[in-house]
Amino acid sequence: MSFGEPNNPYGQPPQGQQPGYGYPQQAPQGVPPQQGYGYPAAPPAAPYGGGYPGAVMEMPGTVKAARVMLWILGVIQILGGIAIMAFGGWFADQLADSSSEFNNTDGAAAAVTGVFVVFGIIGLAFGIWAIVMAAKTAKGGNGLRIAAIVYGSLVTLGCVVNLFGGNVFALIGLVLGILVIVFFAKSDASAYFNRNRHQY
């Protein structure tokens, strides 16, 4: 038996053929390398587990922080709205009881009460909006992220107006509003809210 026979499995391989068939060969130029015995390489892992189908994407820390800020802003605005309406009622009573040069103090009291009630309802609406967004952050989509940015912008604008009016407490809302905008506008927040939510 010749060692050069092509059908002999124990002989030396013919010229030009590489030894060790059955083992992974080096991939030709331009072909991505394979892993193992012909199995494709695993897909690259994206941040927060997005690289594998069905993987649950974890909420980024900035989104968690912004969610807490939405809860805080919502509670503050609801309490503020209730306080504004209560103050409006008290102020209207004081105006009605006090002596005035105007004959129709009841009309003035009603107008003052109406203004305070309107501002109180606006505060309540903003507070409820913030709480609903905070509650739906875990399952919300990109629309919620945009709504939170709009909300933060409106809160920031309102706090700037209040600061010019001499309300130093508006600094709290101003800082929180700016942070809500920044945290929801970041790229990791965008990736989180644009994730595949079919696994939830």
PDB file of C-alpha atoms in Angstrom, residues 6-84:
ATOM      1  CA  PRO A   6      -5.701   9.433  -2.435  1.00  0.00           C
ATOM      2  CA  ASN A   7      -8.222   6.921  -1.002  1.00  0.00           C
ATOM      3  CA  ASN A   8      -6.041   5.902   1.924  1.00  0.00           C
ATOM      4  CA  PRO A   9      -7.342   7.706   5.072  1.00  0.00           C
ATOM      5  CA  TYR A  10      -4.095   6.931   6.939  1.00  0.00           C
ATOM      6  CA  GLY A  11      -1.751   8.132   4.304  1.00  0.00           C
ATOM      7  CA  GLN A  12      -0.394  11.578   3.766  1.00  0.00           C
ATOM      8  CA  PRO A  13      -2.772  14.009   2.104  1.00  0.00           C
ATOM      9  CA  PRO A  14      -2.240  14.855  -1.533  1.00  0.00           C
ATOM     10  CA  GLN A  15      -0.269  17.935  -2.465  1.00  0.00           C
ATOM     11  CA  GLY A  16      -2.212  21.177  -2.047  1.00  0.00           C
ATOM     12  CA  GLN A  17      -4.712  19.770   0.461  1.00  0.00           C
ATOM     13  CA  GLN A  18      -4.399  20.946   4.043  1.00  0.00           C
ATOM     14  CA  PRO A  19      -4.214  18.348   6.795  1.00  0.00           C
ATOM     15  CA  GLY A  20      -6.723  18.096   9.614  1.00  0.00           C
ATOM     16  CA  TYR A  21     -10.001  17.957   7.752  1.00  0.00           C
ATOM     17  CA  GLY A  22     -12.981  17.962  10.096  1.00  0.00           C
ATOM     18  CA  TYR A  23     -11.445  20.793  12.083  1.00  0.00           C
ATOM     19  CA  PRO A  24     -12.333  24.442  11.552  1.00  0.00           C
ATOM     20  CA  GLN A  25     -10.468  25.874   8.621  1.00  0.00           C
ATOM     21  CA  GLN A  26      -9.322  29.459   8.295  1.00  0.00           C
ATOM     22  CA  ALA A  27     -12.045  31.516   6.636  1.00  0.00           C
ATOM     23  CA  PRO A  28     -11.289  32.865   3.147  1.00  0.00           C
ATOM     24  CA  GLN A  29     -10.514  36.531   2.829  1.00  0.00           C
ATOM     25  CA  GLY A  30     -13.643  38.692   3.045  1.00  0.00           C
ATOM     26  CA  VAL A  31     -15.710  36.080   4.914  1.00  0.00           C
ATOM     27  CA  PRO A  32     -16.346  36.749   8.610  1.00  0.00           C
ATOM     28  CA  PRO A  33     -14.851  34.131  10.925  1.00  0.00           C
ATOM     29  CA  GLN A  34     -17.208  31.439  12.207  1.00  0.00           C
ATOM     30  CA  GLN A  35     -17.293  30.139  15.741  1.00  0.00           C
ATOM     31  CA  GLY A  36     -17.002  26.446  16.450  1.00  0.00           C
ATOM     32  CA  TYR A  37     -17.822  23.771  13.880  1.00  0.00           C
ATOM     33  CA  GLY A  38     -19.731  25.871  11.378  1.00  0.00           C
ATOM     34  CA  TYR A  39     -22.000  27.529  13.935  1.00  0.00           C
ATOM     35  CA  PRO A  40     -22.459  31.278  13.444  1.00  0.00           C
ATOM     36  CA  ALA A  41     -21.117  33.629  16.065  1.00  0.00           C
ATOM     37  CA  ALA A  42     -23.584  34.953  18.634  1.00  0.00           C
ATOM     38  CA  PRO A  43     -25.004  38.411  17.906  1.00  0.00           C
ATOM     39  CA  PRO A  44     -23.201  41.271  19.610  1.00  0.00           C
ATOM     40  CA  ALA A  45     -24.768  42.309  22.887  1.00  0.00           C
ATOM     41  CA  ALA A  46     -26.321  45.754  22.865  1.00  0.00           C
ATOM     42  CA  PRO A  47     -26.521  47.862  26.002  1.00  0.00           C
ATOM     43  CA  TYR A  48     -29.203  46.854  28.522  1.00  0.00           C
ATOM     44  CA  GLY A  49     -29.644  43.372  27.028  1.00  0.00           C
ATOM     45  CA  GLY A  50     -31.042  44.472  23.676  1.00  0.00           C
ATOM     46  CA  GLY A  51     -28.821  42.203  21.554  1.00  0.00           C
ATOM     47  CA  TYR A  52     -30.720  38.972  22.185  1.00  0.00           C
ATOM     48  CA  PRO A  53     -34.327  38.312  21.235  1.00  0.00           C
ATOM     49  CA  GLY A  54     -36.584  38.231  24.256  1.00  0.00           C
ATOM     50  CA  ALA A  55     -33.976  39.800  26.541  1.00  0.00           C
ATOM     51  CA  VAL A  56     -35.472  42.254  29.013  1.00  0.00           C
ATOM     52  CA  MET A  57     -33.945  45.707  28.677  1.00  0.00           C
ATOM     53  CA  GLU A  58     -33.149  47.239  32.026  1.00  0.00           C
ATOM     54  CA  MET A  59     -34.264  50.789  32.709  1.00  0.00           C
ATOM     55  CA  PRO A  60     -31.236  53.136  32.628  1.00  0.00           C
ATOM     56  CA  GLY A  61     -30.316  54.926  35.840  1.00  0.00           C
ATOM     57  CA  THR A  62     -31.027  58.350  34.339  1.00  0.00           C
ATOM     58  CA  VAL A  63     -34.557  57.275  33.407  1.00  0.00           C
ATOM     59  CA  LYS A  64     -35.101  55.924  36.931  1.00  0.00           C
ATOM     60  CA  ALA A  65     -33.944  59.266  38.364  1.00  0.00           C
ATOM     61  CA  ALA A  66     -36.193  61.218  35.994  1.00  0.00           C
ATOM     62  CA  ARG A  67     -39.106  58.974  36.972  1.00  0.00           C
ATOM     63  CA  VAL A  68     -38.591  59.831  40.649  1.00  0.00           C
ATOM     64  CA  MET A  69     -38.464  63.523  39.713  1.00  0.00           C
ATOM     65  CA  LEU A  70     -41.786  63.168  37.886  1.00  0.00           C
ATOM     66  CA  TRP A  71     -43.330  61.658  41.037  1.00  0.00           C
ATOM     67  CA  ILE A  72     -41.974  64.551  43.124  1.00  0.00           C
ATOM     68  CA  LEU A  73     -43.146  67.220  40.675  1.00  0.00           C
ATOM     69  CA  GLY A  74     -46.560  65.577  40.395  1.00  0.00           C
ATOM     70  CA  VAL A  75     -47.136  65.460  44.139  1.00  0.00           C
ATOM     71  CA  ILE A  76     -45.898  69.045  44.604  1.00  0.00           C
ATOM     72  CA  GLN A  77     -48.160  70.332  41.822  1.00  0.00           C
ATOM     73  CA  ILE A  78     -51.229  68.502  43.102  1.00  0.00           C
ATOM     74  CA  LEU A  79     -50.687  69.862  46.609  1.00  0.00           C
ATOM     75  CA  GLY A  80     -49.968  73.301  45.141  1.00  0.00           C
ATOM     76  CA  GLY A  81     -53.167  73.228  43.073  1.00  0.00           C
ATOM     77  CA  ILE A  82     -55.249  72.329  46.122  1.00  0.00           C
ATOM     78  CA  ALA A  83     -53.524  75.045  48.165  1.00  0.00           C
ATOM     79  CA  ILE A  84     -54.136  77.678  45.457  1.00  0.00           C
TER      80      ILE A  84
END
